[in-house]
Amino acid sequence: MKVKVAILGCSGRMGRNLIQAAHEHESIELIGGSVRSSSSFAGFDLGELAGIGAMGLTTVTELSQLNEAEVFIDFTSIETSLENINWCKEHNKALVIGTTGFNDEQVHRIKEAGQSMPIVLAPNTSVGVNLMFKLLEITAKAIGDYTDIEIFEAHHRFKKDAPSGTAVKMGQVIADTLGRDLNECAVYGREGITEERSKETIGFATVRAGDIVGEHTAYFADLGERIEITHKASSRMTFALGAMRAAFWLSEADNGFYDMQDVLGLK
Ligand code: NAD
């Protein structure tokens, strides 16, 4: 039996890749997708949007028009994703959220929703990135206490939030492993007379340029040597394929709040 999936925000950069990934996935049946009510892509064929030829499914502007779906995949905006949670909860739908940039209070709300629906919050759905989180944990455990830890990320010029959700999650994984509070030890950018670096801090640096799909590096630097753990995404299809994995996994999960580590069995 195929899992019936709908894509929210399907005219976006990720949305178009998600359509293609869903179409090509052997265990997923794409039943439709949404665009904003004011969108010039309302009523467009999903396949045409993704550049893979007409599929006979047209974009809709109301979630109720996608009621046939079991799992919704949402790569839209913070406000929209938070609204979509309520609708999915009321209609007993599972939800994969790929949108990034939620603050602590919003993440708390999403976690609470997990008490009455199956929900995956995945600021990065790439399998490689989630494996990298595991490598960061191992490295932080071994050398994190005496090395300088810095996180660098680069993305395309259109990205709206910074640092990326993935960079923040990298910092969170390292801070949790070392028993630090990221809110207290994070340093976001430096300018002017910054004085010597304090050992406890975790620094973040951001680049926004051109069409960079997504690059992340964690430095664990000592005097005389350093380890760099890097992930580079070269196509958005990697995120789209990971989102399909999450949707398929979530279709069989109980109510709960999950992340990609759950989906990939890395916990
Ligand atoms: P984008 O701006 O190209 O696409 C977002 C789309 O959502 C737009 O087409 C917009 O019109 C649509 N949208 C907004 N409100 C809507 C609504 N109410 N109904 C229907 N559609 C609506 O952005 P993008 O690059 O595709 O990224 C989208 C989000 O996904 C961002 O938060 C981004 O950071 C995140 N992202 C996550 C991953 C991941 O692996 N989880 C990977 C890439 C991007």
mmCIF file of C-alpha atoms and ligand atoms in Angstrom:
data_model
loop_
_atom_site.group_PDB
_atom_site.id
_atom_site.type_symbol
_atom_site.label_atom_id
_atom_site.label_comp_id
_atom_site.label_asym_id
_atom_site.label_seq_id
_atom_site.Cartn_x
_atom_site.Cartn_y
_atom_site.Cartn_z
ATOM 1 C CA MET A 1 0.000 0.000 0.000
ATOM 2 C CA LYS A 2 1.336 3.413 -0.948
ATOM 3 C CA VAL A 3 1.284 6.290 1.540
ATOM 4 C CA LYS A 4 -0.889 9.191 0.367
ATOM 5 C CA VAL A 5 1.084 12.435 0.638
ATOM 6 C CA ALA A 6 0.332 16.124 0.035
ATOM 7 C CA ILE A 7 2.956 18.871 -0.332
ATOM 8 C CA LEU A 8 2.373 22.292 1.208
ATOM 9 C CA GLY A 9 4.148 25.195 -0.456
ATOM 10 C CA CYS A 10 4.663 23.316 -3.685
ATOM 11 C CA SER A 11 5.642 26.271 -5.884
ATOM 12 C CA GLY A 12 8.676 27.025 -3.692
ATOM 13 C CA ARG A 13 12.267 25.933 -4.325
ATOM 14 C CA MET A 14 11.861 22.921 -2.063
ATOM 15 C CA GLY A 15 8.237 22.343 -3.086
ATOM 16 C CA ARG A 16 9.182 21.674 -6.706
ATOM 17 C CA ASN A 17 11.861 19.167 -5.663
ATOM 18 C CA LEU A 18 9.396 17.525 -3.255
ATOM 19 C CA ILE A 19 6.906 16.999 -6.106
ATOM 20 C CA GLN A 20 9.567 15.229 -8.151
ATOM 21 C CA ALA A 21 10.787 13.131 -5.211
ATOM 22 C CA ALA A 22 7.220 12.092 -4.292
ATOM 23 C CA HIS A 23 6.435 11.242 -7.921
ATOM 24 C CA GLU A 24 9.519 9.009 -8.189
ATOM 25 C CA HIS A 25 9.126 7.286 -4.789
ATOM 26 C CA GLU A 26 7.820 3.733 -5.143
ATOM 27 C CA SER A 27 5.955 3.733 -1.777
ATOM 28 C CA ILE A 28 4.403 7.193 -2.014
ATOM 29 C CA GLU A 29 1.341 8.402 -3.883
ATOM 30 C CA LEU A 30 1.273 12.145 -4.388
ATOM 31 C CA ILE A 31 -2.357 13.289 -4.111
ATOM 32 C CA GLY A 32 -1.835 17.057 -4.433
ATOM 33 C CA GLY A 33 -0.223 20.220 -3.162
ATOM 34 C CA SER A 34 -0.975 23.727 -1.955
ATOM 35 C CA VAL A 35 0.129 27.242 -2.849
ATOM 36 C CA ARG A 36 -0.746 30.582 -1.187
ATOM 37 C CA SER A 37 -4.275 31.826 -1.942
ATOM 38 C CA SER A 38 -2.773 34.876 -3.698
ATOM 39 C CA SER A 39 -0.303 32.766 -5.698
ATOM 40 C CA SER A 40 -0.131 33.065 -9.470
ATOM 41 C CA PHE A 41 0.517 29.285 -9.457
ATOM 42 C CA ALA A 42 -2.981 28.434 -8.113
ATOM 43 C CA GLY A 43 -4.586 25.823 -10.384
ATOM 44 C CA PHE A 44 -1.210 24.892 -11.964
ATOM 45 C CA ASP A 45 -0.352 21.281 -12.779
ATOM 46 C CA LEU A 46 2.067 19.927 -10.136
ATOM 47 C CA GLY A 47 4.185 18.092 -12.689
ATOM 48 C CA GLU A 48 4.550 21.243 -14.794
ATOM 49 C CA LEU A 49 5.684 23.126 -11.668
ATOM 50 C CA ALA A 50 8.364 20.520 -11.024
ATOM 51 C CA GLY A 51 9.433 20.488 -14.667
ATOM 52 C CA ILE A 52 8.645 16.772 -15.101
ATOM 53 C CA GLY A 53 5.597 17.043 -17.396
ATOM 54 C CA ALA A 54 1.865 17.200 -16.645
ATOM 55 C CA MET A 55 0.639 14.872 -13.862
ATOM 56 C CA GLY A 56 -3.082 15.684 -13.927
ATOM 57 C CA LEU A 57 -2.972 17.106 -10.369
ATOM 58 C CA THR A 58 -3.497 20.835 -9.877
ATOM 59 C CA THR A 59 -2.405 23.056 -6.985
ATOM 60 C CA VAL A 60 -5.036 24.065 -4.413
ATOM 61 C CA THR A 61 -5.194 26.899 -1.871
ATOM 62 C CA GLU A 62 -7.120 25.190 0.973
ATOM 63 C CA LEU A 63 -5.872 22.248 3.040
ATOM 64 C CA SER A 64 -9.412 20.818 3.096
ATOM 65 C CA GLN A 65 -8.992 20.138 -0.637
ATOM 66 C CA LEU A 66 -6.158 17.726 0.274
ATOM 67 C CA ASN A 67 -8.144 15.732 2.811
ATOM 68 C CA GLU A 68 -7.354 12.445 1.053
ATOM 69 C CA ALA A 69 -3.693 12.680 2.160
ATOM 70 C CA GLU A 70 -2.445 10.758 5.227
ATOM 71 C CA VAL A 71 0.831 12.662 5.567
ATOM 72 C CA PHE A 72 1.439 16.347 4.815
ATOM 73 C CA ILE A 73 4.915 17.657 3.989
ATOM 74 C CA ASP A 74 5.371 21.332 4.816
ATOM 75 C CA PHE A 75 8.273 23.478 3.559
ATOM 76 C CA THR A 76 6.607 26.911 3.685
ATOM 77 C CA SER A 77 7.142 29.636 6.287
ATOM 78 C CA ILE A 78 7.120 29.790 10.079
ATOM 79 C CA GLU A 79 3.646 31.367 10.303
ATOM 80 C CA THR A 80 2.126 28.999 7.746
ATOM 81 C CA SER A 81 3.640 25.867 9.302
ATOM 82 C CA LEU A 82 2.292 26.833 12.727
ATOM 83 C CA GLU A 83 -1.196 27.267 11.234
ATOM 84 C CA ASN A 84 -0.927 23.982 9.337
ATOM 85 C CA ILE A 85 -0.182 22.101 12.578
ATOM 86 C CA ASN A 86 -3.603 23.071 13.952
ATOM 87 C CA TRP A 87 -5.403 21.912 10.829
ATOM 88 C CA CYS A 88 -3.508 18.600 10.718
ATOM 89 C CA LYS A 89 -4.184 17.983 14.414
ATOM 90 C CA GLU A 90 -7.926 18.597 13.974
ATOM 91 C CA HIS A 91 -8.080 16.309 10.942
ATOM 92 C CA ASN A 92 -5.887 13.446 12.270
ATOM 93 C CA LYS A 93 -3.103 13.935 9.736
ATOM 94 C CA ALA A 94 0.595 13.265 10.199
ATOM 95 C CA LEU A 95 2.910 16.192 9.436
ATOM 96 C CA VAL A 96 6.544 16.506 8.369
ATOM 97 C CA ILE A 97 7.794 20.073 8.927
ATOM 98 C CA GLY A 98 10.904 21.055 6.981
ATOM 99 C CA THR A 99 10.474 24.800 7.541
ATOM 100 C CA THR A 100 13.294 26.353 9.582
ATOM 101 C CA GLY A 101 13.753 29.328 11.905
ATOM 102 C CA PHE A 102 11.349 28.501 14.758
ATOM 103 C CA ASN A 103 12.205 30.111 18.095
ATOM 104 C CA ASP A 104 12.248 28.155 21.388
ATOM 105 C CA GLU A 105 8.626 29.009 22.206
ATOM 106 C CA GLN A 106 7.449 27.888 18.758
ATOM 107 C CA VAL A 107 9.418 24.620 18.999
ATOM 108 C CA HIS A 108 7.725 24.068 22.359
ATOM 109 C CA ARG A 109 4.321 24.481 20.693
ATOM 110 C CA ILE A 110 5.278 21.965 18.005
ATOM 111 C CA LYS A 111 6.430 19.497 20.679
ATOM 112 C CA GLU A 112 3.103 19.890 22.472
ATOM 113 C CA ALA A 113 1.222 19.171 19.252
ATOM 114 C CA GLY A 114 3.128 15.869 19.146
ATOM 115 C CA GLN A 115 1.094 14.690 22.127
ATOM 116 C CA SER A 116 -1.976 14.379 19.918
ATOM 117 C CA MET A 117 -0.559 13.776 16.408
ATOM 118 C CA PRO A 118 2.489 12.239 14.708
ATOM 119 C CA ILE A 119 4.869 15.077 13.788
ATOM 120 C CA VAL A 120 8.455 15.240 12.521
ATOM 121 C CA LEU A 121 10.340 18.521 12.879
ATOM 122 C CA ALA A 122 13.391 18.339 10.631
ATOM 123 C CA PRO A 123 15.375 21.520 9.999
ATOM 124 C CA ASN A 124 17.503 19.396 7.694
ATOM 125 C CA THR A 125 16.127 16.275 6.050
ATOM 126 C CA SER A 126 19.385 15.188 4.384
ATOM 127 C CA VAL A 127 20.621 11.776 5.504
ATOM 128 C CA GLY A 128 24.234 12.984 5.375
ATOM 129 C CA VAL A 129 23.550 15.939 7.664
ATOM 130 C CA ASN A 130 21.880 13.723 10.222
ATOM 131 C CA LEU A 131 24.839 11.356 10.149
ATOM 132 C CA MET A 132 27.027 14.439 10.670
ATOM 133 C CA PHE A 133 25.092 15.224 13.899
ATOM 134 C CA LYS A 134 26.163 11.797 15.179
ATOM 135 C CA LEU A 135 29.815 12.501 14.212
ATOM 136 C CA LEU A 136 29.639 15.832 16.067
ATOM 137 C CA GLU A 137 28.454 14.068 19.186
ATOM 138 C CA ILE A 138 31.345 11.580 19.026
ATOM 139 C CA THR A 139 33.910 14.340 18.388
ATOM 140 C CA ALA A 140 32.547 16.666 21.082
ATOM 141 C CA LYS A 141 32.668 13.829 23.589
ATOM 142 C CA ALA A 142 36.312 13.067 22.715
ATOM 143 C CA ILE A 143 37.860 16.545 22.349
ATOM 144 C CA GLY A 144 35.133 19.176 22.808
ATOM 145 C CA ASP A 145 36.170 20.186 26.315
ATOM 146 C CA TYR A 146 39.609 21.481 25.292
ATOM 147 C CA THR A 147 39.140 22.632 21.668
ATOM 148 C CA ASP A 148 37.701 25.859 20.247
ATOM 149 C CA ILE A 149 34.388 25.051 18.585
ATOM 150 C CA GLU A 150 33.168 27.144 15.669
ATOM 151 C CA ILE A 151 30.346 26.500 13.226
ATOM 152 C CA PHE A 152 30.345 27.897 9.706
ATOM 153 C CA GLU A 153 27.437 27.809 7.280
ATOM 154 C CA ALA A 154 26.827 29.105 3.741
ATOM 155 C CA HIS A 155 23.557 29.319 1.779
ATOM 156 C CA HIS A 156 22.032 30.982 -1.303
ATOM 157 C CA ARG A 157 21.125 34.675 -1.360
ATOM 158 C CA PHE A 158 17.376 34.001 -0.969
ATOM 159 C CA LYS A 159 17.551 32.337 2.442
ATOM 160 C CA LYS A 160 15.578 34.332 4.993
ATOM 161 C CA ASP A 161 16.880 33.115 8.387
ATOM 162 C CA ALA A 162 20.371 33.002 9.921
ATOM 163 C CA PRO A 163 22.181 31.085 11.175
ATOM 164 C CA SER A 164 20.580 28.142 9.397
ATOM 165 C CA GLY A 165 18.414 25.735 11.367
ATOM 166 C CA THR A 166 21.058 23.092 10.684
ATOM 167 C CA ALA A 167 23.876 25.233 12.108
ATOM 168 C CA VAL A 168 21.832 25.878 15.248
ATOM 169 C CA LYS A 169 21.091 22.173 15.561
ATOM 170 C CA MET A 170 24.834 21.418 15.189
ATOM 171 C CA GLY A 171 25.503 23.821 18.054
ATOM 172 C CA GLN A 172 22.719 22.236 20.078
ATOM 173 C CA VAL A 173 24.092 18.719 19.614
ATOM 174 C CA ILE A 174 27.581 19.843 20.671
ATOM 175 C CA ALA A 175 26.329 21.936 23.614
ATOM 176 C CA ASP A 176 24.119 19.093 24.869
ATOM 177 C CA THR A 177 27.033 16.651 24.638
ATOM 178 C CA LEU A 178 29.266 19.007 26.629
ATOM 179 C CA GLY A 179 26.603 19.939 29.196
ATOM 180 C CA ARG A 180 26.532 23.586 28.077
ATOM 181 C CA ASP A 181 23.505 25.835 27.513
ATOM 182 C CA LEU A 182 23.626 27.004 23.890
ATOM 183 C CA ASN A 183 21.679 30.176 24.744
ATOM 184 C CA GLU A 184 24.536 31.160 27.045
ATOM 185 C CA CYS A 185 27.592 29.975 25.123
ATOM 186 C CA ALA A 186 26.662 30.859 21.510
ATOM 187 C CA VAL A 187 28.431 33.815 19.847
ATOM 188 C CA TYR A 188 26.740 34.970 16.626
ATOM 189 C CA GLY A 189 29.251 36.885 14.514
ATOM 190 C CA ARG A 190 32.149 39.063 15.725
ATOM 191 C CA GLU A 191 33.189 42.636 15.017
ATOM 192 C CA GLY A 192 35.628 45.177 16.436
ATOM 193 C CA ILE A 193 37.720 44.561 19.560
ATOM 194 C CA THR A 194 36.319 41.198 20.594
ATOM 195 C CA GLU A 195 39.085 40.269 23.067
ATOM 196 C CA GLU A 196 40.492 36.757 23.286
ATOM 197 C CA ARG A 197 38.207 33.863 22.629
ATOM 198 C CA SER A 198 36.663 32.274 25.687
ATOM 199 C CA LYS A 199 36.962 28.456 25.757
ATOM 200 C CA GLU A 200 33.314 27.879 26.656
ATOM 201 C CA THR A 201 31.877 29.656 23.625
ATOM 202 C CA ILE A 202 30.542 28.111 20.423
ATOM 203 C CA GLY A 203 30.915 30.579 17.544
ATOM 204 C CA PHE A 204 28.660 30.856 14.485
ATOM 205 C CA ALA A 205 29.590 32.410 11.136
ATOM 206 C CA THR A 206 27.243 32.870 8.186
ATOM 207 C CA VAL A 207 27.722 33.473 4.471
ATOM 208 C CA ARG A 208 24.862 34.261 2.047
ATOM 209 C CA ALA A 209 25.843 34.148 -1.609
ATOM 210 C CA GLY A 210 24.593 33.186 -5.065
ATOM 211 C CA ASP A 211 23.052 29.745 -5.408
ATOM 212 C CA ILE A 212 24.871 27.806 -2.652
ATOM 213 C CA VAL A 213 22.480 24.962 -1.746
ATOM 214 C CA GLY A 214 23.903 24.456 1.750
ATOM 215 C CA GLU A 215 27.333 24.017 3.362
ATOM 216 C CA HIS A 216 28.087 23.405 7.042
ATOM 217 C CA THR A 217 31.399 22.920 8.858
ATOM 218 C CA ALA A 218 32.148 22.419 12.536
ATOM 219 C CA TYR A 219 35.716 23.212 13.635
ATOM 220 C CA PHE A 220 37.224 21.609 16.710
ATOM 221 C CA ALA A 221 40.519 23.533 16.881
ATOM 222 C CA ASP A 222 43.439 23.115 19.268
ATOM 223 C CA LEU A 223 46.959 24.592 19.088
ATOM 224 C CA GLY A 224 48.769 22.595 16.395
ATOM 225 C CA GLU A 225 45.837 20.739 14.875
ATOM 226 C CA ARG A 226 42.133 20.916 14.146
ATOM 227 C CA ILE A 227 39.347 18.655 13.015
ATOM 228 C CA GLU A 228 36.771 19.921 10.529
ATOM 229 C CA ILE A 229 33.547 18.059 9.958
ATOM 230 C CA THR A 230 31.864 19.255 6.772
ATOM 231 C CA HIS A 231 28.682 18.526 4.888
ATOM 232 C CA LYS A 232 27.993 20.004 1.442
ATOM 233 C CA ALA A 233 24.639 19.676 -0.305
ATOM 234 C CA SER A 234 24.874 20.036 -4.077
ATOM 235 C CA SER A 235 21.175 19.546 -4.896
ATOM 236 C CA ARG A 236 17.868 20.165 -3.089
ATOM 237 C CA MET A 237 16.833 16.658 -4.112
ATOM 238 C CA THR A 238 18.811 15.335 -1.140
ATOM 239 C CA PHE A 239 16.443 17.229 1.223
ATOM 240 C CA ALA A 240 13.391 16.170 -0.803
ATOM 241 C CA LEU A 241 14.328 12.474 -0.726
ATOM 242 C CA GLY A 242 14.954 12.663 3.037
ATOM 243 C CA ALA A 243 11.524 14.273 3.486
ATOM 244 C CA MET A 244 9.947 11.321 1.631
ATOM 245 C CA ARG A 245 11.730 8.946 3.995
ATOM 246 C CA ALA A 246 10.333 10.913 6.921
ATOM 247 C CA ALA A 247 6.795 10.872 5.459
ATOM 248 C CA PHE A 248 6.887 7.124 4.861
ATOM 249 C CA TRP A 249 8.260 6.452 8.363
ATOM 250 C CA LEU A 250 5.730 8.798 9.980
ATOM 251 C CA SER A 251 2.794 7.059 8.290
ATOM 252 C CA GLU A 252 3.443 4.073 10.563
ATOM 253 C CA ALA A 253 4.351 5.999 13.734
ATOM 254 C CA ASP A 254 2.212 6.642 16.809
ATOM 255 C CA ASN A 255 1.376 10.157 17.984
ATOM 256 C CA GLY A 256 4.613 11.817 19.071
ATOM 257 C CA PHE A 257 7.205 14.501 18.383
ATOM 258 C CA TYR A 258 10.053 13.119 16.270
ATOM 259 C CA ASP A 259 13.173 14.264 14.436
ATOM 260 C CA MET A 260 15.268 12.817 11.611
ATOM 261 C CA GLN A 261 17.391 10.857 14.085
ATOM 262 C CA ASP A 262 14.212 8.901 14.902
ATOM 263 C CA VAL A 263 13.376 8.483 11.214
ATOM 264 C CA LEU A 264 16.853 7.164 10.394
ATOM 265 C CA GLY A 265 17.182 5.016 13.521
ATOM 266 C CA LEU A 266 20.273 6.943 14.709
ATOM 267 C CA LYS A 267 19.156 7.327 18.330
HETATM 268 P P1 NAD B 1 10.615 29.259 -0.874
HETATM 269 O O1 NAD B 1 10.347 30.651 -0.432
HETATM 270 O O2 NAD B 1 11.155 29.031 -2.252
HETATM 271 O O3 NAD B 1 9.278 28.366 -0.748
HETATM 272 C C1 NAD B 1 8.331 28.506 0.252
HETATM 273 C C2 NAD B 1 6.989 28.389 -0.450
HETATM 274 O O4 NAD B 1 5.942 28.307 0.522
HETATM 275 C C3 NAD B 1 6.683 29.618 -1.335
HETATM 276 O O5 NAD B 1 6.349 29.171 -2.633
HETATM 277 C C4 NAD B 1 5.485 30.245 -0.639
HETATM 278 O O6 NAD B 1 4.602 30.856 -1.548
HETATM 279 C C5 NAD B 1 4.860 29.010 -0.005
HETATM 280 N N1 NAD B 1 3.877 29.362 1.026
HETATM 281 C C6 NAD B 1 3.983 30.283 2.017
HETATM 282 N N2 NAD B 1 2.830 30.334 2.714
HETATM 283 C C7 NAD B 1 1.981 29.417 2.138
HETATM 284 C C8 NAD B 1 0.656 29.001 2.413
HETATM 285 N N3 NAD B 1 -0.070 29.567 3.392
HETATM 286 N N4 NAD B 1 0.121 28.034 1.639
HETATM 287 C C9 NAD B 1 0.811 27.475 0.644
HETATM 288 N N5 NAD B 1 2.083 27.829 0.322
HETATM 289 C C10 NAD B 1 2.650 28.792 1.074
HETATM 290 O O7 NAD B 1 11.591 28.635 0.215
HETATM 291 P P2 NAD B 1 12.375 27.236 0.179
HETATM 292 O O8 NAD B 1 13.805 27.481 -0.179
HETATM 293 O O9 NAD B 1 11.601 26.226 -0.592
HETATM 294 O O10 NAD B 1 12.352 26.865 1.725
HETATM 295 C C11 NAD B 1 11.150 26.740 2.449
HETATM 296 C C12 NAD B 1 11.481 26.442 3.902
HETATM 297 O O11 NAD B 1 12.149 25.182 3.991
HETATM 298 C C13 NAD B 1 12.431 27.468 4.550
HETATM 299 O O12 NAD B 1 12.094 27.609 5.905
HETATM 300 C C14 NAD B 1 13.786 26.802 4.400
HETATM 301 O O13 NAD B 1 14.729 27.266 5.346
HETATM 302 C C15 NAD B 1 13.403 25.364 4.634
HETATM 303 N N6 NAD B 1 14.341 24.355 4.105
HETATM 304 C C16 NAD B 1 14.465 23.233 4.835
HETATM 305 C C17 NAD B 1 15.253 22.206 4.385
HETATM 306 C C18 NAD B 1 15.297 20.935 5.183
HETATM 307 O O14 NAD B 1 16.099 20.036 4.880
HETATM 308 N N7 NAD B 1 14.448 20.780 6.183
HETATM 309 C C19 NAD B 1 15.950 22.321 3.167
HETATM 310 C C20 NAD B 1 15.790 23.498 2.439
HETATM 311 C C21 NAD B 1 14.975 24.507 2.920
#
